[in-house]
XYZ file of C-alpha atoms in Angstrom:
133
model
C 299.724 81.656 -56.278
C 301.287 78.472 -55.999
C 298.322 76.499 -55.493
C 296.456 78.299 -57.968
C 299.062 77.416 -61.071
C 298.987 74.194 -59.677
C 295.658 73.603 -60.276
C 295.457 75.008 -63.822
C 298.319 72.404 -64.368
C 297.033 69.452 -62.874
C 293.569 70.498 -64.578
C 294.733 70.463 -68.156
C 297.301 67.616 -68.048
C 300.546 69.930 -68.247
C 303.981 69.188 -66.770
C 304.249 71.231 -63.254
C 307.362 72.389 -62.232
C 308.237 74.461 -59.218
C 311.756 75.845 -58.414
C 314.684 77.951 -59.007
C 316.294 77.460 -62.450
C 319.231 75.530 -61.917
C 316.840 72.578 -60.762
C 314.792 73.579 -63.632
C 317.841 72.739 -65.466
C 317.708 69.139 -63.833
C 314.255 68.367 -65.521
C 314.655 65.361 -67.862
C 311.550 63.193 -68.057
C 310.605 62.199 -71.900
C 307.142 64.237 -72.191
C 306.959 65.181 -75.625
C 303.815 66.499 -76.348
C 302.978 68.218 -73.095
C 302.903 71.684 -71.912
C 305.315 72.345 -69.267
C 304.687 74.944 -66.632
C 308.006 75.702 -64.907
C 307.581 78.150 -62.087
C 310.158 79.875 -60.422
C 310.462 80.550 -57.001
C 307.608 83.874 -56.111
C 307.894 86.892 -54.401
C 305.172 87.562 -52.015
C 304.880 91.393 -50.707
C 302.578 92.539 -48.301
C 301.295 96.096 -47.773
C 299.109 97.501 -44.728
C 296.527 100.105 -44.588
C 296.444 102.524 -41.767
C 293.280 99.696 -40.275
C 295.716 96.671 -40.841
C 294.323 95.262 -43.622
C 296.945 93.042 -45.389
C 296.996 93.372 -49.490
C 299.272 90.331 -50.562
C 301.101 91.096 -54.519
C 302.576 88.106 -55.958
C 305.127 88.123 -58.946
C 307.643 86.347 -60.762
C 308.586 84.354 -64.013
C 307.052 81.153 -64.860
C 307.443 79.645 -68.480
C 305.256 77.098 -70.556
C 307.134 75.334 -72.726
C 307.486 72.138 -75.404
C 310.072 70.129 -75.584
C 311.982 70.403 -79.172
C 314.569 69.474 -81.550
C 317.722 71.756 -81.276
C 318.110 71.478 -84.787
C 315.101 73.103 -85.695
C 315.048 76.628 -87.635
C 313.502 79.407 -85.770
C 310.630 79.968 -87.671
C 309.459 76.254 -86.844
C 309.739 76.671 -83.328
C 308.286 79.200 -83.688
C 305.317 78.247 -85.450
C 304.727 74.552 -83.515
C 305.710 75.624 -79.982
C 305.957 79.560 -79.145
C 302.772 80.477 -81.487
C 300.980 78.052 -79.856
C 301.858 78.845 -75.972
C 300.755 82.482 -76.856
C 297.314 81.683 -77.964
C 296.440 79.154 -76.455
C 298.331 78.360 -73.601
C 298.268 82.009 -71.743
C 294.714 82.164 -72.657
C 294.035 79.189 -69.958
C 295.751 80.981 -67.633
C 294.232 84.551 -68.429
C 291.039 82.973 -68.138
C 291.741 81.024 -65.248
C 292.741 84.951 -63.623
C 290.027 86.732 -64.938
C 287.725 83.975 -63.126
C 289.508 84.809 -59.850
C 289.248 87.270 -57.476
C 292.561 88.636 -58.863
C 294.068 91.645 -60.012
C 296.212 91.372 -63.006
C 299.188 94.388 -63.066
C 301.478 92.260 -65.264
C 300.965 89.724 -67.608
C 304.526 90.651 -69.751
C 305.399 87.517 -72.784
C 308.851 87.093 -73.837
C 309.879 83.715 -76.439
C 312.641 81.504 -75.300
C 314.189 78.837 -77.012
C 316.091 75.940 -76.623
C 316.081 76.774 -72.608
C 317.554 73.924 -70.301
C 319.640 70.978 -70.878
C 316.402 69.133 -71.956
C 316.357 71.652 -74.747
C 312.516 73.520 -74.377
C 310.806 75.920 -76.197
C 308.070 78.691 -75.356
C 307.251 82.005 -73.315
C 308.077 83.204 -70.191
C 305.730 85.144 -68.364
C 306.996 87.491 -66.413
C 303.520 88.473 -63.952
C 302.628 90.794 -60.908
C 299.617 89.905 -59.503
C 297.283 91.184 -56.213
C 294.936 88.622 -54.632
C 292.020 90.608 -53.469
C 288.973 89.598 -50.976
């Protein structure tokens, strides 16, 4: 899963981030403009079936964010930075899924603003995903 968000990253130019929150937190390079794709660390389950076949579910939270003003209203982050993650942004990752040999159980949006020290704005994503053979 790792690899895989990676690549959708690297692929359209967005910030890539990968780890727990508080070093989240530490994120301060001046990329306004650019979608950032935080990821937090991801659970990895495994299940067996009687024959030993491994089924691997991956979930977590990753967010894609814009860096903003904190002095902006609501409605304007809104409008420039959370409106835009939700049609947009998701879409190259639901597309990017739905081209994979994936199974998509959650795909669940919730806005966040001002998040970090940096001061971002977007969605977080809170997913549950099975990679099938």
């Amino acid at each position: 899963m790792y690899d895989f968000l990676k690549s959708i990253a690297i692929d359209n130019d967005w910030v890539f981030k990968y780890a727990p929150s508080d070093y989240q937190n530490l994120y301060s390079e001046s990329t306004v403009d650019k979608v950032h794709l935080f990821i937090d660390p991801i659970t990895i389950e495994s299940r067996f079936s009687d024959s030993g076949v491994e089924v691997q579910t991956f979930s977590g939270y990753f967010m894609l964010l814009f860096s903003s003003d904190v002095d902006e209203d609501y409605t304007t982050k809104y409008e420039t930075y959370i409106k835009p993650l939700i049609t947009t942004g998701t879409q190259v990752i639901k597309d990017s899924l739905l081209c994979a040999d994936i199974q998509v159980n959650k795909f669940q949006l919730t806005e966040v603003i001002n998040r970090f020290d940096f001061n971002l704005d977007g969605i977080l994503v809170n997913y549950n995903i099975i990679l099938l053979d």
